[in-house]
Coordinates of C-alpha atoms in Angstrom, one line a residue:
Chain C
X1 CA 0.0 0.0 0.0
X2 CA 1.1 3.4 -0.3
X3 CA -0.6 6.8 1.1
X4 CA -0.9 9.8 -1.3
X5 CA -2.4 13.2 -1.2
X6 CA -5.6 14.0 -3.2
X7 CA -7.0 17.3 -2.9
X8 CA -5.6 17.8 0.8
X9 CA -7.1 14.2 1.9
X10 CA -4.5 11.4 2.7
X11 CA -5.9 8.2 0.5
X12 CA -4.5 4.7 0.8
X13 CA -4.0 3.1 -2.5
X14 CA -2.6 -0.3 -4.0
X15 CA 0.8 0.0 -5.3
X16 CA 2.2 1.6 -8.3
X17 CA -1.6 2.3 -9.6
X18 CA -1.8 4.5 -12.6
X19 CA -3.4 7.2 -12.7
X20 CA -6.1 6.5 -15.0
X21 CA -7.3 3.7 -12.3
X22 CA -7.4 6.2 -9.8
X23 CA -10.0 8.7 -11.8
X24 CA -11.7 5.5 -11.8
X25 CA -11.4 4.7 -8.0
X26 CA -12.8 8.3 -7.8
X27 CA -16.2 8.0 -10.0
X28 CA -14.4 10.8 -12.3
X29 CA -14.0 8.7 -15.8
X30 CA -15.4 10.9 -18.6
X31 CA -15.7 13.8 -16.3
X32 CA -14.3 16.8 -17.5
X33 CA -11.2 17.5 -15.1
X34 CA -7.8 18.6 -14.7
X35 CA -5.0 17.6 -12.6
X36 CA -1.9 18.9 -10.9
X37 CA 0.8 15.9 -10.0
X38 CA 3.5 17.4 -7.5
X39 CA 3.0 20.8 -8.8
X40 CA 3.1 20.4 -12.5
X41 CA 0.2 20.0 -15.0
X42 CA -0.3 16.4 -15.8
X43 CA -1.7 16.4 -19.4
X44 CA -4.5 14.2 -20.1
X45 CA -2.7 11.8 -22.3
X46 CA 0.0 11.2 -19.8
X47 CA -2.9 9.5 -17.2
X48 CA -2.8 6.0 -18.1
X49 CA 1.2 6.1 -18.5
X50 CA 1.7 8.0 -15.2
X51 CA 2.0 5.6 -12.1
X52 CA 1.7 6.6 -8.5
X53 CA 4.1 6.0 -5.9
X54 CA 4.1 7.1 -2.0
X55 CA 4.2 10.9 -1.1
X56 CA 2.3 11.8 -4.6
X57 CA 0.5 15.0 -4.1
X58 CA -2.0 15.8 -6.5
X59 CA -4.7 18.2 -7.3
X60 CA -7.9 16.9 -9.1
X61 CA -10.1 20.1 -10.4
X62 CA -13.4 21.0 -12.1
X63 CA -15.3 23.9 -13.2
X64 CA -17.5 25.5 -11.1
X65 CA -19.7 28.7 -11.3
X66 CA -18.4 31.9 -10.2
X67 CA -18.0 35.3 -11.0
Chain A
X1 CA -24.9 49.3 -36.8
X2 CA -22.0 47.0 -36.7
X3 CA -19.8 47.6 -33.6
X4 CA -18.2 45.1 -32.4
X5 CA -15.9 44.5 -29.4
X6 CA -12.5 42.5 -30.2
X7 CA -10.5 41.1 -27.2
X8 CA -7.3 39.0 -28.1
X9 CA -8.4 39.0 -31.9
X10 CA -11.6 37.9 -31.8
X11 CA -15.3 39.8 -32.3
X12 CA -18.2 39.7 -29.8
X13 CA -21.2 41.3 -30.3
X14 CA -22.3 41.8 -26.9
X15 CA -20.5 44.4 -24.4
X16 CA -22.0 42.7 -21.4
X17 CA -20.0 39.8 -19.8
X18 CA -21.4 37.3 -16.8
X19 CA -20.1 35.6 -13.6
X20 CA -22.0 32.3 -13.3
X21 CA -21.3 32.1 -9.3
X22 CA -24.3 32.2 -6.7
X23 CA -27.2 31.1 -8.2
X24 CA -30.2 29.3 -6.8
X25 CA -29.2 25.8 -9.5
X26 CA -28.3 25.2 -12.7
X27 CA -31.7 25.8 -14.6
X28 CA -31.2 29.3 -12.7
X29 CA -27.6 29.9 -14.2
X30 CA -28.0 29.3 -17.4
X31 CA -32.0 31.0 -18.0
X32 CA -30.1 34.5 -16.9
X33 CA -27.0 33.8 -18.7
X34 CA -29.3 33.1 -21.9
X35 CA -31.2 36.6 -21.3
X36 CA -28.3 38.4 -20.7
X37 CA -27.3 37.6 -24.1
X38 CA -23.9 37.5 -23.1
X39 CA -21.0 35.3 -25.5
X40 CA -17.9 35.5 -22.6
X41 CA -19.1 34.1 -19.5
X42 CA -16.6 33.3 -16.5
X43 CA -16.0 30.4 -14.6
X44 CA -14.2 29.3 -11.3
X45 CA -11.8 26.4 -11.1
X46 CA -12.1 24.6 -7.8
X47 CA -11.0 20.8 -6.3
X48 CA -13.4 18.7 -7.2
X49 CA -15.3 16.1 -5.4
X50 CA -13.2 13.1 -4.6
X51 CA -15.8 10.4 -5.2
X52 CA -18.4 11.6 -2.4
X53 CA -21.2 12.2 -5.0
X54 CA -19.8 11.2 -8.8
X55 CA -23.5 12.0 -10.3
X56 CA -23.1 15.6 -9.1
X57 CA -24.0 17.3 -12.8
X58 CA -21.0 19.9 -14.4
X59 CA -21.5 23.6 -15.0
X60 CA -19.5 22.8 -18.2
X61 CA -23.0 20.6 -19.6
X62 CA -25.3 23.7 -19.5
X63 CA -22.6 25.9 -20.7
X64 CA -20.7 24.3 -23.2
X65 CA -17.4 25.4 -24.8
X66 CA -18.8 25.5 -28.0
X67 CA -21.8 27.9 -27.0
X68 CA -19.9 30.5 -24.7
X69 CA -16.5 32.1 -24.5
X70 CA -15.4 30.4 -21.3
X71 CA -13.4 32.6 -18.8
X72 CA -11.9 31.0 -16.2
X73 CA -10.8 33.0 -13.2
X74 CA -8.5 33.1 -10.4
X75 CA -11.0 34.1 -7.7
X76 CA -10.1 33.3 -4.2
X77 CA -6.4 33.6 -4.7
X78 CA -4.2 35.7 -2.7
X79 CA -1.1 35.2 -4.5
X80 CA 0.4 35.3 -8.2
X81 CA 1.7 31.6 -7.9
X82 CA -1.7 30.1 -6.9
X83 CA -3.3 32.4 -9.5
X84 CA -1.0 30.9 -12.3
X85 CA -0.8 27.4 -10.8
X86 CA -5.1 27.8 -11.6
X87 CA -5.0 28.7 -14.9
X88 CA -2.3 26.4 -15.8
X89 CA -5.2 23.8 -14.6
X90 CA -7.7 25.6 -16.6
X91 CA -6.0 25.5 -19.7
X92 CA -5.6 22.1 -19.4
X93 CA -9.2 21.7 -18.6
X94 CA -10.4 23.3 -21.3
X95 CA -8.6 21.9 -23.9
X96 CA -5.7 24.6 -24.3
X97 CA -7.9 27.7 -24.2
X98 CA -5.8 30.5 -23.4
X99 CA -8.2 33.4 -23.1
X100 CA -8.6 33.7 -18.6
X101 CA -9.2 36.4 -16.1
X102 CA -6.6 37.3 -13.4
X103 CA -7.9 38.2 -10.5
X104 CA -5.1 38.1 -7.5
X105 CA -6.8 39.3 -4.2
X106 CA -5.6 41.8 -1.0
X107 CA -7.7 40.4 1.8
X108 CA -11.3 38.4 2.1
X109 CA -12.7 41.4 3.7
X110 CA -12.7 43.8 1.0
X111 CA -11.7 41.7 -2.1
X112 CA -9.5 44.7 -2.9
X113 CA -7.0 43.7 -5.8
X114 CA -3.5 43.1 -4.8
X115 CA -1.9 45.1 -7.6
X116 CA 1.6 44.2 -7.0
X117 CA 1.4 40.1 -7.0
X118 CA -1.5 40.7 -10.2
X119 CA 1.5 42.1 -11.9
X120 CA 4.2 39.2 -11.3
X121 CA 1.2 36.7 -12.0
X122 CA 0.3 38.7 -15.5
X123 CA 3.9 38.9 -16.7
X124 CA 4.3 35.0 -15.7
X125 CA 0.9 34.1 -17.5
X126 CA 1.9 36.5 -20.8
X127 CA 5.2 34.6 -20.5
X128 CA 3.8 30.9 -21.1
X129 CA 0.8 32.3 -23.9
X130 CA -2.0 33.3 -21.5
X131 CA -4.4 36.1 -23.0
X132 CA -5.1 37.9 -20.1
X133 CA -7.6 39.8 -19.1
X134 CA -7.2 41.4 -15.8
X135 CA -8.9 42.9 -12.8
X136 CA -7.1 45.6 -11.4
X137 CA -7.8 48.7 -8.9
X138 CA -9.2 52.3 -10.9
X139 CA -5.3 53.0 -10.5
X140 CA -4.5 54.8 -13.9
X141 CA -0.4 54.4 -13.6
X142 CA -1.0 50.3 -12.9
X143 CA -3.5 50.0 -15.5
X144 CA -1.1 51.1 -17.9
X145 CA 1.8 48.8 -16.7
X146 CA -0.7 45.3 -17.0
X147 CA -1.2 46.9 -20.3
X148 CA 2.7 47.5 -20.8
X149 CA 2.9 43.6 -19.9
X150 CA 0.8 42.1 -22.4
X151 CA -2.5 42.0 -20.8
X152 CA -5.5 41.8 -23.4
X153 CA -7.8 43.7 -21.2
X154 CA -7.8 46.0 -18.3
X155 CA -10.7 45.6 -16.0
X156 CA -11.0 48.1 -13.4
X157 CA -13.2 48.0 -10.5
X158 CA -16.1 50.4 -10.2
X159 CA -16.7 49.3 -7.0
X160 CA -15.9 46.7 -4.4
X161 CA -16.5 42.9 -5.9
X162 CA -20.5 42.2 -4.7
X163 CA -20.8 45.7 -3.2
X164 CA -23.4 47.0 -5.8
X165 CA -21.9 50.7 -5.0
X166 CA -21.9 51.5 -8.8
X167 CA -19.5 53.9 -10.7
X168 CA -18.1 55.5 -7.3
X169 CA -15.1 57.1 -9.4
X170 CA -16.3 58.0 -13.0
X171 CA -13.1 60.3 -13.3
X172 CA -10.4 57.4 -12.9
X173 CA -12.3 55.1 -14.8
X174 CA -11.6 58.3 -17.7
X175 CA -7.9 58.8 -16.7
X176 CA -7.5 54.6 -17.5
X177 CA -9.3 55.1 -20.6
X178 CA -7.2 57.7 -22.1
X179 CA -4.1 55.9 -21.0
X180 CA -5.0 52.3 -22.6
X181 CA -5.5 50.8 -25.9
X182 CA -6.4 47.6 -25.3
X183 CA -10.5 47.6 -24.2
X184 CA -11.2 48.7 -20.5
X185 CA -14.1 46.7 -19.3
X186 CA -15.7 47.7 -15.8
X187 CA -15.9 44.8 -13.7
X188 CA -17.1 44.6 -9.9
X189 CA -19.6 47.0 -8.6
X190 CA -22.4 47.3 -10.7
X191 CA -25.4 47.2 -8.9
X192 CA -28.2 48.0 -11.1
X193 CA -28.9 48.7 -15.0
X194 CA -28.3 52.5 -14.5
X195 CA -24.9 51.4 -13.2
X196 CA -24.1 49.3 -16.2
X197 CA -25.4 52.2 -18.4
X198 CA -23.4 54.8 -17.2
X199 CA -20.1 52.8 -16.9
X200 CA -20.8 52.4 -20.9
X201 CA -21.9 56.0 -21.4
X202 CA -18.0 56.6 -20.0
X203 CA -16.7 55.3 -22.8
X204 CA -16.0 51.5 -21.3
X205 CA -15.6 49.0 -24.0
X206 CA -17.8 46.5 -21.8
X207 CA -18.9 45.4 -18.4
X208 CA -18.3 42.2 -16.4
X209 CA -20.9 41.3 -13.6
X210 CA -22.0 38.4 -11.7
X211 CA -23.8 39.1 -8.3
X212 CA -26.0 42.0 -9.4
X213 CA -27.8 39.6 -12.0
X214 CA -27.4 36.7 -9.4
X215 CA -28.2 38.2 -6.2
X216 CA -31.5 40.3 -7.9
X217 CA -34.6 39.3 -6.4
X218 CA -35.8 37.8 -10.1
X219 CA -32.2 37.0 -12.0
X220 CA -33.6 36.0 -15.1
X221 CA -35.6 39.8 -15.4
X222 CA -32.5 41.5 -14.5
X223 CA -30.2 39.8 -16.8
X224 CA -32.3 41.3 -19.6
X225 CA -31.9 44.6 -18.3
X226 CA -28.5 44.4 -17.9
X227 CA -28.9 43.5 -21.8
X228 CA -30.9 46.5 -22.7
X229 CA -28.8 48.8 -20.4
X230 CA -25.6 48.1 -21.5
X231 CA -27.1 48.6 -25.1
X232 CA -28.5 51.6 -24.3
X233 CA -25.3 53.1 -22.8
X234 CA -23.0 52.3 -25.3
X235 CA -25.9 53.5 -27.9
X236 CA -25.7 56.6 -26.0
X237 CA -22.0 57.1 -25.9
X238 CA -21.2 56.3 -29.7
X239 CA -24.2 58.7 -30.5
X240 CA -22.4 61.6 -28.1
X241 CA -24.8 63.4 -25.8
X242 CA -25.3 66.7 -25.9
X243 CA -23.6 69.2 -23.4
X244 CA -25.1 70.1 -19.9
X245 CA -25.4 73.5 -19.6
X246 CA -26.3 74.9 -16.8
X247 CA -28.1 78.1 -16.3
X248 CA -28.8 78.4 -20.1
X249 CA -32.0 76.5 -20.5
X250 CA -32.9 76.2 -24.3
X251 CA -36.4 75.3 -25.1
X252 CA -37.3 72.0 -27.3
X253 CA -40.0 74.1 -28.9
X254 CA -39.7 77.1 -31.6
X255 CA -40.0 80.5 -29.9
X256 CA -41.8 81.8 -32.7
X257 CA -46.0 81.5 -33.3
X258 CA -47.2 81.2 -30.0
X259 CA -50.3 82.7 -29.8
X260 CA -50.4 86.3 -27.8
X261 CA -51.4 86.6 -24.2
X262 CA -54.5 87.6 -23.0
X263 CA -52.9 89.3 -20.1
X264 CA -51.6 92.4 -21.0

């Protein structure tokens, strides 16, 4: 197991997951998102490729309304 | 009449932009955003929800990218690197759209921009191919410097962000106008149509607003006066009103052929 940090929220995850399996995890496949990994933009096409190992910080956003 | 307002390159035809924070729902948000009959709409960018409610429907289905000029914004941050780390997320989320509002605040109290860390975050942002359009304090000198640093617009306050003071300084609002090429658009303040009215009778290429439409007792009603008012004063400013003159009334009506008076 390893212990990363989504969106300020410690989450236990299986080992060396990538990325695309933790949208999944998340109910987030085929939402319209974006997502910071340890500070830098992580472009879409990189999520399946991308594996997650312990310490991983990363930001998941959406849209939202606002002014 | 064709007059048409061009930010970054491209035409709009409408001079009135929209936040789409603070309304009752969805069906709300997008009814006024329809009667305002605005094209450039903002949006916020904000963590989303980690798999606590995954049917929770997205702002970006009853808006869609191919309908409205999405803004993003940097509301809520207090300093240039969290308001660059946003948009570098918002590009991303939208599919390498480079058009975004800067909007780097002072303190939560007053929303009061903090001009100096808005300027390292607009030079950062012009650096890596951000169009920016920025809000900025009535502050003629650093209105000219965002505009110096590449930014596409200058948006000045009118009043404080939700305040719905109106125009409170008509006369700096002038001084950034004559000082900028790029389009000045008033955004924050407006409280009411004749607020959006006179901010275009000034000369303003636009105005951006979100809680007077939103926080309006019936939204959808006064996102169509918003429509009509910004019309109106822009109408009103190309068309050049006539001078006041005080103490020299002129009548409407020939002096000439009005029957005598029977007192005499």
């Amino acid at each position: 197991m390893i212990t990363v940090n989504i969106n300020g929220e410690s989450r236990q995850l299986p080992d060396a997951l990538p990325v695309t399996t933790l949208i999944e995890l998340l109910g987030l496949t085929g939402k319209r998102i974006a997502l910071e990994f340890n500070g830098e933009i992580l472009p879409r096409a990189r999520y399946s490729s991308q594996l997650l190992s312990e310490g991983d910080k990363l930001e998941v956003v959406v849209a939202v309304g606002g002014g | 009449m064709n007059d048409i307002l061009t930010i970054a390159g491209k035409s709009y035809h409408s001079r009135l932009l929209v936040g789409t924070g603070k309304y009752q729902d969805f069906a709300q948000t997008q009814a006024a955003i329809e009667a305002s009959g605005a094209e450039i709409i903002t949006i916020a960018i904000r963590r989303s929800n980690i798999g606590q409610n995954p049917n929770e429907p997205s702002l970006l289905e009853i808006l869609p990218p191919s309908k409205y000029t999405l803004l993003p914004n940097t509301a809520g941050c207090y300093t240039a690197e969290d308001a660059v780390r946003t948009l570098r997320l918002a590009r991303e989320l939208l599919d390498g759209h480079s058009l975004v509002k800067l909007e780097v605040l002072g303190d939560p109290q007053s929303l009061y921009p903090n001009v100096i860390e808005t300027l390292a975050a607009a030079k950062t942002l012009v650096a890596e191919g951000f169009q920016v359009m920025v809000y900025t304090s009535d502050d003629p000198i650093i209105a000219r410097q965002l505009e110096d640093l590449g930014c596409v617009a200058i948006m000045p306050l009118a009043s404080l962000i939700g305040s719905g003071m109106g125009i409170l300084n008509p006369w700096n609002l002038q001084l950034i106008m004559e000082r900028v090429q790029v389009p000045v658009i008033v955004d924050a303040g407006v409280g009411t149509a004749s607020d959006a009215a006179i901010a275009m009778e000034l000369g303003c290429a636009g105005v951006l607003m979100n809680t007077a439409i939103a926080a309006a007792a019936q939204p959808v009603l006064m996102a169509g006066a918003m429509k009509q008012a910004v019309e109106a004063g822009r109408s009103a400013y190309l068309a050049g009103r006539m001078p006041k003159k005080l103490y020299s009334a002129s009548p409407s009506s020939p002096l000439a052929g009005i029957i005598s008076s029977t007192r005499s």
